[in-house]
Coordinates of C-alpha atoms and ligand atoms in Angstrom, one line a residue:
M1 CA -38.8 1.4 -24.9
S2 CA -37.2 -1.4 -26.8
H3 CA -33.5 -2.2 -26.8
S4 CA -33.7 -4.1 -30.1
S5 CA -30.8 -2.2 -31.6
L6 CA -28.6 -3.3 -28.6
A7 CA -26.7 -6.5 -29.2
L8 CA -24.5 -6.8 -26.2
P9 CA -21.9 -9.7 -26.2
V10 CA -22.8 -12.7 -24.0
L11 CA -19.9 -12.8 -21.6
P12 CA -18.2 -15.9 -20.1
E13 CA -19.6 -17.1 -16.9
S14 CA -16.6 -17.0 -14.6
P15 CA -13.0 -15.6 -14.5
A16 CA -11.8 -19.2 -14.8
D17 CA -12.7 -18.9 -18.5
F18 CA -9.9 -16.3 -18.8
A19 CA -7.3 -18.0 -16.6
E20 CA -5.3 -19.4 -19.5
A21 CA -6.4 -16.8 -22.0
S22 CA -4.0 -14.8 -24.1
W23 CA -4.8 -11.3 -25.2
D24 CA -6.0 -12.6 -28.6
A25 CA -8.7 -14.5 -26.8
I26 CA -9.8 -11.5 -24.7
H27 CA -9.6 -8.9 -27.3
P28 CA -12.8 -9.8 -29.3
W29 CA -15.0 -9.1 -26.2
Y30 CA -13.7 -5.5 -26.2
D31 CA -14.2 -5.2 -29.9
A32 CA -17.7 -6.4 -29.5
L33 CA -18.4 -3.7 -26.9
A34 CA -16.7 -1.1 -29.1
S35 CA -19.0 -1.8 -31.9
V36 CA -22.3 -1.6 -30.0
P37 CA -24.2 1.6 -31.1
L38 CA -24.6 3.9 -28.1
D39 CA -27.5 6.1 -27.3
G40 CA -29.4 7.3 -24.3
D41 CA -31.1 3.9 -23.9
S42 CA -28.2 1.6 -24.6
V43 CA -25.5 3.3 -22.6
G44 CA -26.6 2.0 -19.2
P45 CA -26.7 -1.7 -20.1
W46 CA -23.5 -1.3 -22.2
L47 CA -21.7 0.2 -19.1
A48 CA -22.9 -2.7 -17.0
A49 CA -21.6 -5.2 -19.6
W50 CA -18.2 -3.5 -19.8
S51 CA -18.0 -3.5 -16.0
R52 CA -18.8 -7.2 -15.9
L53 CA -16.1 -7.9 -18.5
E54 CA -13.6 -5.9 -16.4
E55 CA -14.5 -7.9 -13.3
L56 CA -13.9 -11.2 -15.1
V57 CA -10.5 -10.2 -16.6
T58 CA -9.2 -8.4 -13.5
E59 CA -10.2 -11.3 -11.3
A60 CA -8.4 -13.8 -13.5
A61 CA -5.3 -11.5 -13.3
A62 CA -5.7 -11.3 -9.5
E63 CA -5.8 -15.0 -9.2
A64 CA -2.6 -15.3 -11.3
M65 CA -0.9 -12.7 -9.1
I66 CA -2.0 -14.4 -5.9
A67 CA -0.6 -17.7 -7.1
Y68 CA 2.7 -16.2 -8.2
T69 CA 3.3 -14.1 -5.0
G70 CA 2.5 -17.2 -2.9
D71 CA 5.3 -19.1 -4.7
T72 CA 7.7 -16.9 -6.7
R73 CA 10.0 -19.8 -7.5
D74 CA 7.4 -21.6 -9.8
P75 CA 8.3 -20.6 -13.4
A76 CA 4.8 -21.5 -14.6
K77 CA 3.1 -19.2 -12.1
E78 CA 5.5 -16.5 -12.9
A79 CA 4.8 -16.9 -16.6
T80 CA 1.0 -16.7 -16.1
H81 CA 1.3 -13.6 -13.9
L82 CA 3.6 -12.0 -16.4
R83 CA 1.2 -12.7 -19.2
F84 CA -1.4 -10.7 -17.4
S85 CA 0.8 -7.9 -16.0
A86 CA 3.1 -7.4 -19.0
E87 CA 1.0 -8.5 -22.0
I88 CA -2.7 -8.2 -21.1
F89 CA -2.8 -5.2 -18.7
P90 CA -1.3 -2.6 -21.0
Q91 CA -3.8 -3.8 -23.7
L92 CA -6.7 -3.6 -21.2
E93 CA -5.7 0.0 -20.5
E94 CA -5.7 0.8 -24.1
Q95 CA -9.2 -0.8 -24.5
G96 CA -10.4 1.0 -21.4
V97 CA -9.3 4.3 -23.0
R98 CA -11.0 3.4 -26.2
L99 CA -14.3 2.5 -24.5
A100 CA -14.1 5.5 -22.2
R101 CA -13.7 7.8 -25.2
R102 CA -16.9 6.4 -26.7
L103 CA -18.7 6.9 -23.5
L104 CA -17.6 10.5 -23.1
E105 CA -18.5 11.2 -26.7
T106 CA -22.1 10.4 -26.0
G107 CA -22.1 13.2 -23.4
F108 CA -23.2 10.7 -20.8
N109 CA -23.4 12.0 -17.2
R110 CA -24.7 10.8 -13.9
P111 CA -24.0 12.3 -10.5
D112 CA -22.8 9.0 -8.9
L113 CA -20.3 8.7 -11.8
D114 CA -18.8 12.2 -11.6
V115 CA -15.5 11.0 -10.1
V116 CA -15.4 8.0 -12.4
L117 CA -15.9 10.1 -15.5
K118 CA -13.3 12.6 -14.3
R119 CA -10.9 9.6 -13.9
F120 CA -11.7 8.4 -17.4
R121 CA -11.0 11.9 -18.8
A122 CA -7.6 11.9 -17.0
Q123 CA -6.7 8.5 -18.3
I124 CA -7.6 9.6 -21.9
E125 CA -5.4 12.7 -21.5
I126 CA -2.3 10.8 -20.4
F127 CA -2.7 7.8 -22.7
R128 CA -0.1 7.3 -25.4
E129 CA 0.1 4.2 -27.5
E130 CA 3.9 4.5 -27.6
N131 CA 4.0 4.1 -23.8
L132 CA 2.6 0.6 -23.9
P133 CA 5.8 -1.2 -24.7
L134 CA 7.5 0.9 -22.0
F135 CA 5.0 -0.3 -19.4
S136 CA 5.6 -3.8 -20.4
E137 CA 9.4 -3.3 -19.9
L138 CA 8.7 -1.8 -16.5
E139 CA 6.6 -4.8 -15.5
E140 CA 9.4 -7.1 -16.4
L141 CA 11.9 -5.0 -14.4
S142 CA 9.4 -5.1 -11.5
A143 CA 9.3 -8.9 -11.7
K144 CA 13.1 -8.9 -11.7
Y145 CA 13.1 -6.8 -8.5
Q146 CA 10.7 -9.2 -6.9
R147 CA 12.7 -12.2 -8.0
L148 CA 16.0 -10.8 -6.7
T149 CA 14.5 -9.7 -3.3
G150 CA 11.9 -12.4 -2.8
G151 CA 14.6 -15.1 -3.2
I152 CA 16.8 -13.6 -0.4
T153 CA 17.7 -16.0 2.3
V154 CA 20.4 -15.7 5.0
E155 CA 22.3 -18.0 7.3
W156 CA 21.3 -17.5 11.0
E157 CA 22.6 -19.8 13.7
G158 CA 23.3 -22.5 11.2
E159 CA 19.9 -22.3 9.5
T160 CA 18.7 -20.8 6.3
R161 CA 16.1 -18.2 7.0
T162 CA 14.0 -15.6 5.2
L163 CA 14.5 -11.9 6.1
P164 CA 11.1 -11.6 7.8
Q165 CA 12.2 -14.5 10.0
I166 CA 15.2 -12.5 11.2
G167 CA 13.0 -9.5 12.1
P168 CA 12.1 -10.8 15.6
F169 CA 15.8 -10.7 16.6
L170 CA 15.8 -6.9 16.3
K171 CA 13.6 -7.0 19.4
S172 CA 16.0 -9.2 21.4
P173 CA 17.0 -7.7 24.8
D174 CA 20.6 -8.8 24.0
R175 CA 22.2 -5.8 22.1
T176 CA 24.7 -8.0 20.3
I177 CA 22.0 -10.2 18.9
R178 CA 20.1 -7.1 17.7
E179 CA 23.1 -5.7 16.0
R180 CA 23.8 -9.0 14.3
A181 CA 20.2 -9.2 13.1
F182 CA 20.3 -5.7 11.8
R183 CA 23.5 -6.3 9.9
T184 CA 22.3 -9.7 8.6
M185 CA 19.2 -8.0 7.3
G186 CA 21.1 -5.2 5.5
A187 CA 23.8 -7.4 4.0
P188 CA 21.8 -9.0 1.1
Y189 CA 20.7 -5.6 -0.1
I190 CA 24.2 -4.2 0.3
G191 CA 25.4 -7.2 -1.8
L192 CA 22.7 -6.5 -4.4
R193 CA 23.2 -2.8 -4.4
A194 CA 25.0 -2.5 -7.8
E195 CA 22.5 -4.8 -9.4
L196 CA 19.5 -3.0 -7.9
A197 CA 20.9 0.4 -8.8
E198 CA 21.3 -0.6 -12.4
L199 CA 17.8 -2.0 -12.4
F200 CA 16.4 1.2 -10.9
T201 CA 18.3 3.4 -13.4
K202 CA 16.5 1.5 -16.2
M203 CA 13.2 2.0 -14.5
Y204 CA 14.0 5.7 -14.0
E205 CA 14.8 6.2 -17.7
L206 CA 11.6 4.4 -18.8
R207 CA 9.4 6.4 -16.4
Q208 CA 10.8 9.7 -17.5
R209 CA 10.2 8.7 -21.1
V210 CA 6.6 7.7 -20.3
A211 CA 6.1 11.1 -18.7
R212 CA 7.6 13.0 -21.6
N213 CA 5.6 11.0 -24.2
S214 CA 2.4 12.1 -22.3
G215 CA 3.4 15.7 -22.4
F216 CA 4.6 16.1 -18.8
A217 CA 7.9 17.7 -17.7
D218 CA 8.8 14.7 -15.4
F219 CA 7.4 11.5 -13.9
E220 CA 6.2 13.3 -10.8
A221 CA 3.9 15.6 -12.7
Y222 CA 2.8 12.5 -14.8
S223 CA 2.1 10.5 -11.6
Y224 CA -0.1 13.1 -10.0
A225 CA -2.2 13.0 -13.2
A226 CA -2.1 9.2 -13.6
K227 CA -3.0 8.7 -9.9
C228 CA -6.0 11.1 -10.4
R229 CA -4.8 13.3 -7.5
F230 CA -7.7 15.8 -8.1
D231 CA -7.8 17.0 -4.5
Y232 CA -4.2 18.0 -3.8
T233 CA -1.0 19.2 -5.6
P234 CA 2.8 18.8 -5.3
E235 CA 2.7 22.2 -3.5
D236 CA 0.4 20.8 -0.8
V237 CA 2.8 17.9 -0.4
T238 CA 5.7 20.3 0.0
R239 CA 3.7 21.8 2.9
F240 CA 3.3 18.3 4.3
H241 CA 7.0 17.7 4.1
D242 CA 7.7 21.0 5.9
A243 CA 5.1 20.4 8.5
V244 CA 6.4 16.9 9.3
E245 CA 9.9 18.3 9.6
A246 CA 8.7 21.1 11.9
E247 CA 6.2 19.1 14.1
V248 CA 6.8 15.4 13.8
V249 CA 10.6 15.1 13.7
P250 CA 11.0 16.9 17.0
A251 CA 8.3 14.7 18.6
V252 CA 10.1 11.6 17.3
A253 CA 13.3 13.0 18.7
R254 CA 11.6 13.3 22.1
I255 CA 10.4 9.7 21.9
L256 CA 13.9 8.5 21.0
E257 CA 15.5 10.5 23.8
R258 CA 13.2 8.9 26.3
R259 CA 14.1 5.5 24.8
R260 CA 17.8 6.3 25.0
V261 CA 17.6 7.2 28.7
T262 CA 15.4 4.2 29.6
L263 CA 17.8 1.8 27.8
G264 CA 20.7 3.5 29.6
L265 CA 22.7 4.1 26.4
D266 CA 25.1 6.8 25.4
V267 CA 23.7 6.9 21.9
L268 CA 20.9 5.0 20.1
R269 CA 22.1 2.8 17.2
P270 CA 19.6 1.7 14.6
W271 CA 19.3 -1.7 16.2
D272 CA 18.1 -0.1 19.4
L273 CA 14.8 1.1 17.9
D274 CA 12.7 -2.0 18.1
V275 CA 13.6 -3.5 21.5
D276 CA 11.3 -3.0 24.4
P277 CA 13.0 -0.2 26.5
A278 CA 12.2 -2.0 29.8
G279 CA 13.9 -5.1 28.6
R280 CA 10.9 -7.4 28.4
P281 CA 11.0 -10.1 25.8
P282 CA 9.1 -9.4 22.6
L283 CA 5.4 -10.3 22.6
R284 CA 4.5 -13.5 21.0
P285 CA 0.8 -12.9 20.4
F286 CA 0.2 -16.1 18.4
R287 CA 2.0 -19.3 17.5
D288 CA 0.8 -20.0 14.0
S289 CA -1.5 -18.5 11.4
A290 CA -4.5 -20.6 12.6
E291 CA -4.2 -19.0 16.0
L292 CA -3.6 -15.5 14.5
V293 CA -6.8 -15.9 12.4
E294 CA -8.8 -17.2 15.4
K295 CA -7.7 -14.3 17.7
A296 CA -8.1 -11.7 14.9
S297 CA -11.7 -12.9 14.3
R298 CA -12.5 -12.2 18.0
V299 CA -11.0 -8.7 17.7
F300 CA -13.0 -7.8 14.6
H301 CA -16.2 -9.1 16.2
A302 CA -15.5 -6.8 19.1
V303 CA -14.9 -3.7 16.9
A304 CA -18.2 -4.4 15.1
P305 CA -20.1 -7.7 14.5
E306 CA -20.5 -7.0 10.8
L307 CA -16.7 -6.7 10.4
G308 CA -16.2 -10.0 12.3
T309 CA -18.6 -11.8 10.0
E310 CA -16.8 -10.5 7.0
F311 CA -13.4 -11.6 8.3
D312 CA -14.9 -15.0 9.0
L313 CA -15.9 -15.3 5.4
L314 CA -12.3 -14.8 4.4
R315 CA -11.3 -17.6 6.6
G316 CA -14.1 -19.9 5.5
E317 CA -13.4 -19.3 1.8
R318 CA -9.6 -19.7 2.1
L319 CA -8.8 -16.1 1.2
L320 CA -6.0 -15.7 3.7
D321 CA -2.4 -16.6 3.1
L322 CA -0.6 -15.3 6.2
E323 CA 2.6 -17.2 7.2
S324 CA 6.1 -16.5 5.9
R325 CA 7.6 -19.2 3.6
A326 CA 10.8 -19.4 1.5
G327 CA 9.9 -18.3 -2.0
K328 CA 6.9 -16.3 -1.0
A329 CA 6.9 -12.6 -2.1
P330 CA 7.7 -10.3 0.8
G331 CA 5.4 -7.9 2.4
G332 CA 1.6 -7.8 2.7
Y333 CA -1.2 -6.9 0.4
C334 CA -4.9 -7.1 0.0
E335 CA -6.2 -7.8 -3.5
T336 CA -9.9 -7.5 -4.5
L337 CA -11.6 -10.2 -6.6
H338 CA -14.2 -8.0 -8.1
F339 CA -16.3 -10.7 -9.8
R340 CA -16.8 -12.6 -6.5
G341 CA -16.9 -9.5 -4.4
R342 CA -14.2 -10.9 -2.2
P343 CA -10.8 -9.7 -1.0
F344 CA -7.7 -11.8 -0.6
I345 CA -4.9 -11.1 2.0
H346 CA -1.3 -12.1 1.6
M347 CA 1.3 -11.5 4.3
N348 CA 4.4 -13.0 6.0
A349 CA 3.6 -13.6 9.6
V350 CA 6.2 -15.0 12.0
G351 CA 4.5 -14.6 15.3
L352 CA 5.1 -11.0 16.2
L353 CA 2.9 -8.1 17.2
D354 CA 4.0 -6.4 13.9
D355 CA 2.2 -9.2 12.1
V356 CA -1.0 -8.5 14.1
N357 CA -0.7 -4.9 13.0
T358 CA -0.2 -5.9 9.4
L359 CA -3.2 -8.2 9.5
L360 CA -5.3 -5.3 11.0
H361 CA -4.1 -3.1 8.2
E362 CA -4.8 -5.6 5.4
A363 CA -8.2 -6.5 7.0
G364 CA -9.1 -2.8 6.9
H365 CA -8.5 -2.9 3.1
S366 CA -10.6 -6.1 3.0
F367 CA -13.5 -4.3 4.8
H368 CA -13.3 -1.6 2.2
A369 CA -13.6 -4.2 -0.6
F370 CA -16.7 -5.7 1.1
A371 CA -18.3 -2.3 1.8
S372 CA -17.7 -0.8 -1.7
H373 CA -18.8 -4.0 -3.5
R374 CA -22.4 -2.7 -3.2
Q375 CA -21.5 -0.1 -5.8
P376 CA -22.8 -1.6 -9.1
L377 CA -20.0 -0.6 -11.5
V378 CA -16.4 -1.8 -11.0
W379 CA -14.9 1.7 -11.4
Q380 CA -17.1 3.0 -8.6
R381 CA -15.1 0.6 -6.4
Y382 CA -11.7 1.5 -7.7
V383 CA -10.8 3.8 -4.9
G384 CA -7.6 5.9 -4.8
S385 CA -5.0 5.0 -2.3
E386 CA -5.8 8.0 -0.1
S387 CA -9.1 6.4 0.8
A388 CA -7.8 2.8 0.6
E389 CA -5.2 3.6 3.2
L390 CA -7.7 5.5 5.3
A391 CA -9.6 2.2 5.6
S392 CA -6.5 0.2 6.6
M393 CA -4.8 2.6 8.9
T394 CA -8.0 3.4 10.7
M395 CA -8.6 -0.2 11.4
E396 CA -5.1 -0.5 13.0
L397 CA -6.2 2.2 15.5
L398 CA -9.8 1.1 16.0
A399 CA -8.9 -2.5 16.7
A400 CA -6.0 -1.9 19.0
P401 CA -8.1 -1.5 22.2
Y402 CA -9.5 -5.0 21.7
L403 CA -6.3 -7.0 21.4
A404 CA -6.2 -7.8 25.2
E405 CA -7.3 -10.9 27.0
P406 CA -9.6 -12.7 27.6
G407 CA -8.8 -14.9 24.7
G408 CA -6.9 -12.2 23.0
M409 CA -3.3 -11.5 22.0
A410 CA -1.9 -9.9 25.2
S411 CA -2.5 -9.1 28.8
P412 CA -3.8 -5.6 29.6
D413 CA -0.3 -4.4 30.6
E414 CA 1.2 -5.9 27.5
L415 CA -1.5 -4.2 25.5
R416 CA -0.7 -0.9 27.1
L417 CA 2.9 -1.3 26.0
A418 CA 1.9 -2.4 22.5
R419 CA -0.2 0.7 22.1
I420 CA 2.7 2.9 23.1
E421 CA 4.8 1.1 20.5
H422 CA 2.1 1.6 17.9
L423 CA 1.5 5.3 18.6
E424 CA 5.3 5.9 18.5
E425 CA 5.4 4.1 15.2
V426 CA 2.6 6.3 13.9
L427 CA 4.8 9.3 14.3
M428 CA 7.9 7.6 13.0
T429 CA 5.9 6.4 10.0
L430 CA 4.8 10.0 9.2
A431 CA 8.5 11.0 9.1
H432 CA 9.4 8.0 7.0
V433 CA 6.6 8.8 4.5
A434 CA 7.9 12.3 4.2
A435 CA 11.4 11.0 3.5
V436 CA 10.3 8.4 0.9
D437 CA 8.1 11.0 -0.9
A438 CA 10.7 13.7 -0.8
F439 CA 13.3 11.2 -2.1
Q440 CA 11.1 10.2 -5.0
R441 CA 10.5 13.8 -5.8
W442 CA 14.2 14.4 -5.9
I443 CA 14.7 11.3 -8.1
Y444 CA 12.3 12.5 -10.8
T445 CA 12.7 16.3 -10.7
S446 CA 16.3 17.0 -9.8
G447 CA 17.7 16.0 -13.2
Q448 CA 20.2 13.7 -11.5
G449 CA 17.9 10.7 -10.8
H450 CA 19.8 8.6 -13.3
D451 CA 23.0 8.9 -11.3
A452 CA 23.3 6.0 -8.8
V453 CA 25.9 7.9 -6.6
A454 CA 23.9 11.1 -6.6
R455 CA 20.8 9.1 -5.7
D456 CA 22.5 7.5 -2.7
E457 CA 23.8 10.9 -1.5
A458 CA 20.3 12.4 -1.8
W459 CA 18.8 9.6 0.3
Q460 CA 21.4 10.2 3.0
R461 CA 20.6 14.0 2.9
I462 CA 16.8 13.5 3.0
R463 CA 17.1 10.9 5.7
D464 CA 19.0 13.4 7.8
R465 CA 16.3 15.9 7.4
F466 CA 13.5 13.6 8.6
Q467 CA 15.3 11.5 11.2
S468 CA 17.3 12.6 14.2
G469 CA 18.3 10.9 17.4
V470 CA 19.9 7.8 15.9
D471 CA 23.7 7.4 15.4
W472 CA 24.4 5.9 12.0
S473 CA 28.1 6.4 12.0
G474 CA 30.0 3.6 10.3
L475 CA 26.6 2.3 8.9
E476 CA 26.4 4.3 5.7
D477 CA 25.9 1.1 3.6
E478 CA 23.1 -0.1 5.9
R479 CA 21.4 3.2 5.7
L480 CA 21.5 3.2 2.0
A481 CA 20.2 -0.4 1.9
R482 CA 17.0 1.0 3.4
W483 CA 15.8 2.6 0.2
Y484 CA 16.7 -0.4 -1.9
R485 CA 14.5 -2.4 0.5
Q486 CA 11.6 0.1 0.0
L487 CA 9.8 -1.8 -2.7
H488 CA 7.4 1.0 -3.4
I489 CA 10.2 3.1 -4.9
F490 CA 10.9 0.3 -7.3
L491 CA 7.4 -1.2 -7.9
Y492 CA 4.9 1.5 -7.1
P493 CA 6.5 4.9 -7.6
F494 CA 4.9 7.9 -5.7
Y495 CA 2.7 5.5 -3.9
Y496 CA 3.6 6.6 -0.4
I497 CA 2.3 10.1 0.4
E498 CA -1.1 8.5 0.6
Y499 CA 0.0 6.7 3.8
G500 CA 0.8 10.1 5.4
L501 CA -2.5 11.7 4.3
A502 CA -4.5 8.6 5.4
Q503 CA -2.7 8.4 8.7
L504 CA -3.8 11.9 9.5
G505 CA -7.4 10.9 8.6
A506 CA -7.1 7.7 10.7
L507 CA -5.9 9.6 13.8
Q508 CA -9.0 11.9 13.5
I509 CA -11.4 8.9 13.3
W510 CA -9.6 7.3 16.2
R511 CA -9.9 10.5 18.2
R512 CA -13.7 10.4 17.6
S513 CA -13.9 6.7 18.5
R514 CA -12.5 7.5 22.0
T515 CA -15.7 9.4 22.8
D516 CA -18.2 7.4 20.7
Q517 CA -16.9 4.1 19.3
A518 CA -20.3 3.1 17.7
V519 CA -20.7 6.3 15.8
A520 CA -17.1 6.4 14.7
V521 CA -17.2 2.8 13.4
R522 CA -20.6 3.3 11.7
D523 CA -19.4 6.5 9.9
Y524 CA -16.1 4.7 8.9
R525 CA -18.1 1.9 7.3
E526 CA -20.4 4.3 5.5
A527 CA -17.4 6.3 4.2
L528 CA -15.9 3.0 2.8
A529 CA -19.2 2.1 1.1
L530 CA -19.0 5.3 -0.9
G531 CA -16.2 3.7 -2.9
C532 CA -15.1 6.1 -5.7
T533 CA -18.4 8.0 -6.0
V534 CA -17.2 11.2 -4.2
G535 CA -14.0 13.2 -3.9
L536 CA -11.5 12.8 -1.0
P537 CA -12.6 15.7 1.1
E538 CA -16.2 14.4 1.0
M539 CA -15.2 10.8 1.7
Y540 CA -13.0 11.8 4.6
A541 CA -15.8 14.1 6.0
R542 CA -18.3 11.2 5.9
A543 CA -15.8 9.3 8.1
G544 CA -15.6 12.2 10.4
A545 CA -12.2 13.5 9.3
R546 CA -10.7 16.5 7.5
F547 CA -8.6 15.7 4.4
G548 CA -5.3 17.5 4.4
G549 CA -1.7 17.6 5.5
D550 CA -1.2 21.2 6.7
R551 CA 0.9 22.3 9.7
E552 CA -2.1 23.1 11.9
L553 CA -3.7 19.7 11.5
I554 CA -0.4 17.9 12.0
R555 CA 0.4 19.9 15.1
E556 CA -3.0 19.1 16.6
L557 CA -2.6 15.3 15.9
V558 CA 1.0 15.1 17.1
A559 CA -0.2 16.7 20.3
L560 CA -3.0 14.2 20.5
V561 CA -0.6 11.3 20.1
E562 CA 1.9 12.7 22.7
E563 CA -1.0 13.2 25.2
E564 CA -2.1 9.6 24.8
L565 CA 1.5 8.4 25.1
A566 CA 1.8 10.3 28.4
V567 CA -1.5 8.7 29.6
L568 CA -0.2 5.3 28.7
G569 CA 3.0 6.0 30.6
G570 CA 5.2 6.4 27.5
S571 CA 8.6 4.9 27.7
Ligands
ZN601 ZN1 -2.3 -0.6 2.8

């Protein structure tokens, strides 16, 4: 069979060719693909060429984002990142829809592309040209949020510090230092509140317009479609909220009550939540990022040799930027470079156990990128967040038993305490996830989300529903500051419930690993390698977990965590 009619464009050799490219320079490649005649023979090679083009452009964009988040104060890096995120990405989406339409028109079908084609159909359905300028505006507002919050520094004991550098003082055995750290961390957000509220109102209006343009009642309904949530509905998530309120919130209250008694306090204040209840100083599992990388490598080799080897590749190829610096964007992320088939990890380590957990988490994402890279087409590796966070949250739990000496991050007894802390945090995170998700639902469906005062009141109300056992009196501003600090609400709306669903999956995989570590890790890796070729229930099942967030599952897993806490001698 000859392909003589097929004249595929000859693509650039590396993403570097697109590093400085404007949309005008990228556009012709998409036009070329759009004009290739498609039939049963040509569609396969055409898809491969489109996938390769997508790898080249997204990797160039990823490099720009990595450079910018590593140094948000450099205007040139910001401009390059903005060119990709605000100018090129919306256009790419349009071209993606254009080419996907052509593909679907041919009636093309292949079992390993079922989910990908379903995603294409969803993208086509929600796509509206008039939304493109709105997405660009949203990107610019997002950059403004990052600029405002990334530039925050505070004075601490006569020195200028970043907020992540104040974090360790929340663990001080000295209660007055903890309180001062807590107030110091809240103050910049309280100071920025009016500005951030105004910024958010603009985001809210734009998002609701996007949703209405696409034919949805509100941005929540739009987001479920845009995020391709084929395997669960807002009603399922309501059941998750209710189950968390019924099962998790009382368990967290029991944990906090034990903490209150151990600390010998009348009431727990928000600055009493991070300190070791027995008054031991915080763990300092590493001094600098080189030591963190060295020790983490040993941990991953212990979980599975293949994982250790992959992590060592990240180190060898300079794909880790781990330490906190002024001007660096806050938080942590793992970005995939699809052309090279490599992940990149960004985080803000300052020497705490939390940093170790963040690295385990991001490394879990990186193992996902390595595993799914064997899928030939880029869209088969674009997993949804529910499976992405399963990879990362499971790694936190699977790696935890290997953090101890020799040569590790802690002594066996310190490790025991660290695991107590981690498991307590798992339950607190479930409650936090329910609160953030319920708050976002309120914002976009109540009809009052444009009203800054009503928003703040709703946050207080929802926080009360999902958090008990902490006395916030006199700290209303600090409590409000919490949602302004939750960057997902600003930058990645509705990206949060995934953490809850994935945590429930991760707990199930961890439960399995306690009886058969080798099988649990093998099935975990095989599930990650599936990429986006199967639905969530099947992906979770391959990893040995049931996908869902119903009360029965949550009750079972809360009991599991509480049993383990009792065995570990929970505080
Ligand atoms: Zn993650």
